[in-house]
XYZ file of C-alpha atoms in Angstrom:
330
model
C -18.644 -83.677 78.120
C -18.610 -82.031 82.133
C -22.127 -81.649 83.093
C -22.679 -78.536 84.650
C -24.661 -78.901 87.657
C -26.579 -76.090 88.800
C -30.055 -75.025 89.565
C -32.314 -75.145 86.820
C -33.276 -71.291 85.474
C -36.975 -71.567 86.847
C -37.496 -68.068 86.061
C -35.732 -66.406 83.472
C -34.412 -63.497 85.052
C -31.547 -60.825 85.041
C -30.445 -62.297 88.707
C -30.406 -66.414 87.018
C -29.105 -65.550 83.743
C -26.287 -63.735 85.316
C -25.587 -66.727 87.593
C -26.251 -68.941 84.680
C -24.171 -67.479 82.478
C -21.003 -66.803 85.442
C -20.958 -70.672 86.099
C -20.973 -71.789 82.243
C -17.826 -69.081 82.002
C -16.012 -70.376 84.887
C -16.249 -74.201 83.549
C -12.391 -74.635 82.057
C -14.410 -77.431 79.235
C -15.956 -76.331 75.734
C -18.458 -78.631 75.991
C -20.969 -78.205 78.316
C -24.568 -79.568 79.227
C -26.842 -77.523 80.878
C -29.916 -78.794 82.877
C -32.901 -76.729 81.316
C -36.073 -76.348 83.103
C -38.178 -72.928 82.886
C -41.486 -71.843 83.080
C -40.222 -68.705 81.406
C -39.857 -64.778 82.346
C -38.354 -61.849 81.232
C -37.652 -60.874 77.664
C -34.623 -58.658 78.153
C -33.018 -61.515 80.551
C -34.166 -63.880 77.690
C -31.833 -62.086 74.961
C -29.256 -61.324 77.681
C -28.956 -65.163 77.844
C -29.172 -65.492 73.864
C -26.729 -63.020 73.180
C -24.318 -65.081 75.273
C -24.930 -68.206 73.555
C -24.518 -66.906 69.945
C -20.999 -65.371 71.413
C -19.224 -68.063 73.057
C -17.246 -70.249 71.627
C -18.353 -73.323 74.288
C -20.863 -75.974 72.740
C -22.977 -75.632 75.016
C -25.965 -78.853 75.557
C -29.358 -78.648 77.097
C -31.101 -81.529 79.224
C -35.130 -80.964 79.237
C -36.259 -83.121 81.993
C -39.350 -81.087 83.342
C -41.267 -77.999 81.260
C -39.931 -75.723 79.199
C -42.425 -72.706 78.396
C -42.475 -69.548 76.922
C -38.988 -67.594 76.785
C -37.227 -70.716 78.763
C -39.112 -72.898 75.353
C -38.279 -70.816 72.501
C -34.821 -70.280 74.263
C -33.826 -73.846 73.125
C -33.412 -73.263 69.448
C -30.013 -71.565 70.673
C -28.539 -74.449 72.366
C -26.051 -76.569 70.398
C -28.102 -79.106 70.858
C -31.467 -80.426 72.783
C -31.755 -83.792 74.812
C -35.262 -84.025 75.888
C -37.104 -86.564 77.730
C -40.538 -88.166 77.034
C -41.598 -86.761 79.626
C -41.097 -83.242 79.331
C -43.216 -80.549 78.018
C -42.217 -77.594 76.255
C -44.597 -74.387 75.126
C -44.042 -71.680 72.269
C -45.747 -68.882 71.754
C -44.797 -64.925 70.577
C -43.420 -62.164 72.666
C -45.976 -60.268 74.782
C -44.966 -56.275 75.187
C -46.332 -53.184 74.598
C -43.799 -51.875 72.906
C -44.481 -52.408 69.050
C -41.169 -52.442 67.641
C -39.620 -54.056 69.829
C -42.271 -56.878 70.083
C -42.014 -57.264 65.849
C -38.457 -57.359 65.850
C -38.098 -59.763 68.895
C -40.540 -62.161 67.122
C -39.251 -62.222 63.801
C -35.856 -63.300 65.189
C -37.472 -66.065 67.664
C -39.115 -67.194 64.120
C -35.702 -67.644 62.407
C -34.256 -69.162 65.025
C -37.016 -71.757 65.700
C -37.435 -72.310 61.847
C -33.556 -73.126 61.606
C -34.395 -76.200 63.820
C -37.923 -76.725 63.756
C -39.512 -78.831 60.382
C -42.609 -76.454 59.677
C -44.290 -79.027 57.443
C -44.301 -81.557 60.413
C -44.960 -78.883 63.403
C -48.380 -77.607 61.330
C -49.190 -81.872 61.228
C -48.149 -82.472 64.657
C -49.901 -79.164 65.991
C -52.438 -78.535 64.026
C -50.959 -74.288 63.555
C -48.119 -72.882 61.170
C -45.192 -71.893 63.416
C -45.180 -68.799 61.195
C -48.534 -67.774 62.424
C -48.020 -68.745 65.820
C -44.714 -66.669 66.354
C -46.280 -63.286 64.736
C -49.963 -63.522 66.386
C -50.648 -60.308 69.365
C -52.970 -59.310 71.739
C -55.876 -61.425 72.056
C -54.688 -63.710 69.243
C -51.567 -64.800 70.706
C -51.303 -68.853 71.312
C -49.770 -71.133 73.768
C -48.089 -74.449 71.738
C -47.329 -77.177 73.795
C -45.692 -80.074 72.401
C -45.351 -83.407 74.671
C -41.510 -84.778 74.695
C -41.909 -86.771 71.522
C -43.150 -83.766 69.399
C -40.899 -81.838 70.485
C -38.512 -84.266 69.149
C -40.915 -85.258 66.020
C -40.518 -81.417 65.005
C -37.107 -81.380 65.868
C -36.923 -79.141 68.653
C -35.176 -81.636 70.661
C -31.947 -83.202 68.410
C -32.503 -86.352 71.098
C -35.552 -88.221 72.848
C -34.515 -90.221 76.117
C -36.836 -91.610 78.735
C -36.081 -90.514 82.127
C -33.944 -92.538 85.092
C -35.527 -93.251 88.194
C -33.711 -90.752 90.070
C -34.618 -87.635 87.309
C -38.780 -88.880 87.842
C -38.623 -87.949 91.515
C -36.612 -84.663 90.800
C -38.434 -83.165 87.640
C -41.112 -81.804 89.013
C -39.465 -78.266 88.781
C -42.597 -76.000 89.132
C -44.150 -78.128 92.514
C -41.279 -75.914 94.265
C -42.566 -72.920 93.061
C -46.308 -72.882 93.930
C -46.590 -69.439 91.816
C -49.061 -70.491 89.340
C -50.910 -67.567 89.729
C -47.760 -65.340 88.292
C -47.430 -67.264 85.031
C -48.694 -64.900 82.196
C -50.490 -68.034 80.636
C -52.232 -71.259 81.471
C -51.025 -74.494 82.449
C -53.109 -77.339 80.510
C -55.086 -79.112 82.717
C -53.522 -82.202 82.205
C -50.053 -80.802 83.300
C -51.567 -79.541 86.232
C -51.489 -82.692 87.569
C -49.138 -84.113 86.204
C -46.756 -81.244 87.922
C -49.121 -81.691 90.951
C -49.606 -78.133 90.826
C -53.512 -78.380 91.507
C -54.635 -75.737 94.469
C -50.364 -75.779 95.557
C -50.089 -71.660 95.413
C -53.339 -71.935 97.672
C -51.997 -74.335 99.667
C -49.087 -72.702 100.407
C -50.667 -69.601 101.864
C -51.105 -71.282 105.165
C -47.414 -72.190 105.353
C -45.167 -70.807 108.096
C -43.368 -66.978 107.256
C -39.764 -66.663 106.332
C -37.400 -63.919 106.127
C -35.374 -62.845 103.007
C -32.409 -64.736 104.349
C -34.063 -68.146 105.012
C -36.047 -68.166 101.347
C -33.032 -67.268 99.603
C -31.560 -70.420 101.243
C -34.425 -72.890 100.632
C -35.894 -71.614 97.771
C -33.155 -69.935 96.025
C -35.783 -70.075 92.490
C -38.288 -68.558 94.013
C -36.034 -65.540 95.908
C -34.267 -64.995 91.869
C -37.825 -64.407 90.420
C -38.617 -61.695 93.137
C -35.693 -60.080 92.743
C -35.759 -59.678 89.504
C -39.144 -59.012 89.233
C -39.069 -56.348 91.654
C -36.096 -54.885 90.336
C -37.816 -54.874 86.834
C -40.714 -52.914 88.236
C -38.653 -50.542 90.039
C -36.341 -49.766 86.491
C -39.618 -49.637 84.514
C -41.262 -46.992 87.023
C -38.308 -44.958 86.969
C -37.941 -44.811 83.337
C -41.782 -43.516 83.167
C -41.296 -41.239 85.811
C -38.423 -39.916 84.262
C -39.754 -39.193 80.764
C -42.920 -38.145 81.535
C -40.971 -34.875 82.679
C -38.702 -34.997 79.938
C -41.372 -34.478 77.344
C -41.685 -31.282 78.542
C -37.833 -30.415 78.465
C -37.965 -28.606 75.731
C -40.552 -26.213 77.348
C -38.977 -25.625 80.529
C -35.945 -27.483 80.974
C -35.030 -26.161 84.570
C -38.273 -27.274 86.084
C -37.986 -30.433 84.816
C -34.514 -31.206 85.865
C -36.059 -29.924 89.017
C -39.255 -32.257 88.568
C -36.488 -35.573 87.836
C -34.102 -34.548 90.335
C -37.430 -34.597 92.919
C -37.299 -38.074 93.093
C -41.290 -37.682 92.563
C -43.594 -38.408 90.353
C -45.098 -36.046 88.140
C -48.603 -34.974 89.499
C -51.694 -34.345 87.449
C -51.604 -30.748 88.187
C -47.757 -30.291 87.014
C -48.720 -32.377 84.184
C -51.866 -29.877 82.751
C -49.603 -26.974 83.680
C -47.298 -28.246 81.543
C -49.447 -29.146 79.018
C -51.070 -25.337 79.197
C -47.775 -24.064 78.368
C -47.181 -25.876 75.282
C -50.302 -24.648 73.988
C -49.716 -21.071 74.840
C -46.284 -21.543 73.595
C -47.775 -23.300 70.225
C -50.327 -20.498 69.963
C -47.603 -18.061 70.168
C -45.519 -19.303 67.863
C -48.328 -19.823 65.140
C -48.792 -15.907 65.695
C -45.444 -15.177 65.276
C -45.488 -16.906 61.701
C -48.339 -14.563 60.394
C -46.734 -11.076 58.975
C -46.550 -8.286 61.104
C -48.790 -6.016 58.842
C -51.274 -8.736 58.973
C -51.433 -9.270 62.580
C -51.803 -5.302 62.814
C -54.819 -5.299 60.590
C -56.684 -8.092 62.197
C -56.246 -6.992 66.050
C -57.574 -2.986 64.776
C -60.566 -4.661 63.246
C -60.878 -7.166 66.600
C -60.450 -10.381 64.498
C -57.449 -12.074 66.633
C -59.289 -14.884 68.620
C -57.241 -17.740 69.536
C -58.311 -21.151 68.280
C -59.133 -23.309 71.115
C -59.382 -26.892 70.222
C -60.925 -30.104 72.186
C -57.712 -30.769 73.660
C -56.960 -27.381 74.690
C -60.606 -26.896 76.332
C -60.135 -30.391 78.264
C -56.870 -28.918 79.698
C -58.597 -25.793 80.445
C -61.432 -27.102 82.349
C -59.255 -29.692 84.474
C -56.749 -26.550 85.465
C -59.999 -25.201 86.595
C -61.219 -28.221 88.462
C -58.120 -28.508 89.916
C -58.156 -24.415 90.704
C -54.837 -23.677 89.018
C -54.326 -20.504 88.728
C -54.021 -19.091 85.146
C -51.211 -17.519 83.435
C -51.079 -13.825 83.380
C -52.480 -12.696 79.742
């Protein structure tokens, strides 16, 4: 078996995964071990790295010398197999989005997966929670596992427990190079904070000299991949919103919003109520339109037509006034 050596994922993103995934394809071998350490990161980069495992043909290994939490934990029910050390850590919990299907779906399949390796009877006595419950909980419910080397192994997470070499003790202390703490999206035990000497580092590191792109990409190569990817997450993710909040409205007036999108801006409040007037006049309009002529007739000679003006409608109203929009011509 070649081991593949390359830079553990730290942060699980689009720009690692890719490089992750390039270097296990360019390996000529079918088996393969893989150095895993993560403190997790992005879902989407977290199936894109899934997806390639359950496609290749390659038996591909992973060696857990450090932590593995969150998606880089739950991540290692795909590997062929697990070799973890004592001394590792590793954390499960369920997938945090907004997005309701796509959150249900994502942590049904993290479930099956995990429950394909993982002996449920012996993770509820070892843990204390049912992996079930853990994988399915949301919001303020949701739960951070963490299971010391051996349990990881006692569950059968890991498929092997080694202790670690001299050499791997003074190198597994992945997240000390980070000093990000304060981006994690949970909370490191106390316990691990010191073990990973992590205590006050992201402080610490404030009063440390400036660097350009070029020289953090060199030293901290990690570090420069979550950025990247984070940034270029947040810049998709705005676009996308700024995108369809004018297309909601395409139906109403699709030139203006191709005009709105092709802008480049985002939509403003004001556009937004103007909009939103619109579709209520246009509603209105078309509820009128349904009632029979003769009827319509009848009811404006005896002065009964009055438009129905809800809560929503009034809100609308009154902010088009705040905002002194001028009114469509009756």
């Amino acid at each position: 078996m070649k081991k593949l050596h390359t830079t553990n994922p730290g942060f699980i993103g689009e720009f690692s995964m890719n490089n992750l995934i390039t270097e296990i394809e360019n390996i000529s071998d079918n088996e393969i071990e893989v150095s895993w350490n993560s403190f997790g990161g992005s879902l989407w980069a977290g199936w894109l790295f899934a997806d390639f495992m359950q496609g290749t043909s390659k038996k591909i290994d992973a060696k857990v010398t450090g932590i593995a939490a969150s998606m880089g934990g739950v991540l290692l029910a795909y590997f062929n197999k697990v070799i973890g050390t004592k001394q590792a850590d590793v954390m499960i919990h369920s997938v945090r989005t907004n997005i309701n299907s796509i959150r249900n779906k994502s942590n049904e399949e993290l479930y099956n997966v995990l429950k394909s390796k993982i002996d449920e009877v012996k993770f509820k006595e070892v843990t204390g929670e049912e992996l079930k419950t853990i994988m399915f909980l949301t919001g303020e419910d949701r739960k951070d596992v963490w299971l010391t080397g051996q349990q990881a192994f006692d569950v059968g997470l890991f498929d092997e427990l080694i202790d670690l070499t001299p050499e791997e003790k003074t190198n597994s202390n992945v997240l000390a190079d980070f000093k990000l703490v304060a981006s994690l999206d949970y909370e490191l035990p106390e316990h691990l904070k010191v073990k990973k000497k992590l205590v006050n580092s992201f402080n610490n590191n404030q009063n440390s000299s400036k660097m350009d792109v070029t020289e953090l990409k060199a030293k901290h190569p990690q570090v420069y991949a979550m950025v990247f990817d984070s940034g270029k997450t947040a810049g998709i993710n705005a676009e996308q919103d700024r995108v369809n909040a004018y297309l909601v409205f395409n139906d109403l007036n699709p030139e203006q919003v191709k005009a709105g999108i092709e802008s480049g801006k985002t939509m403003s409040k004001a556009e937004e109520l103007t909009f939103l007037r619109a579709s209520q006049n246009a509603a209105l309009q078309s509820s009128l339109e349904n009632e029979s002529a003769e009827d319509i007739a009848a009811d404006k000679k005896a002065g009964k037509v009055k438009p129905k003006v809800t809560a929503e409608a009034k809100a609308v109203e009154d902010a088009l006034d705040e905002l002194d929009i001028e009114k469509e011509a009756k």
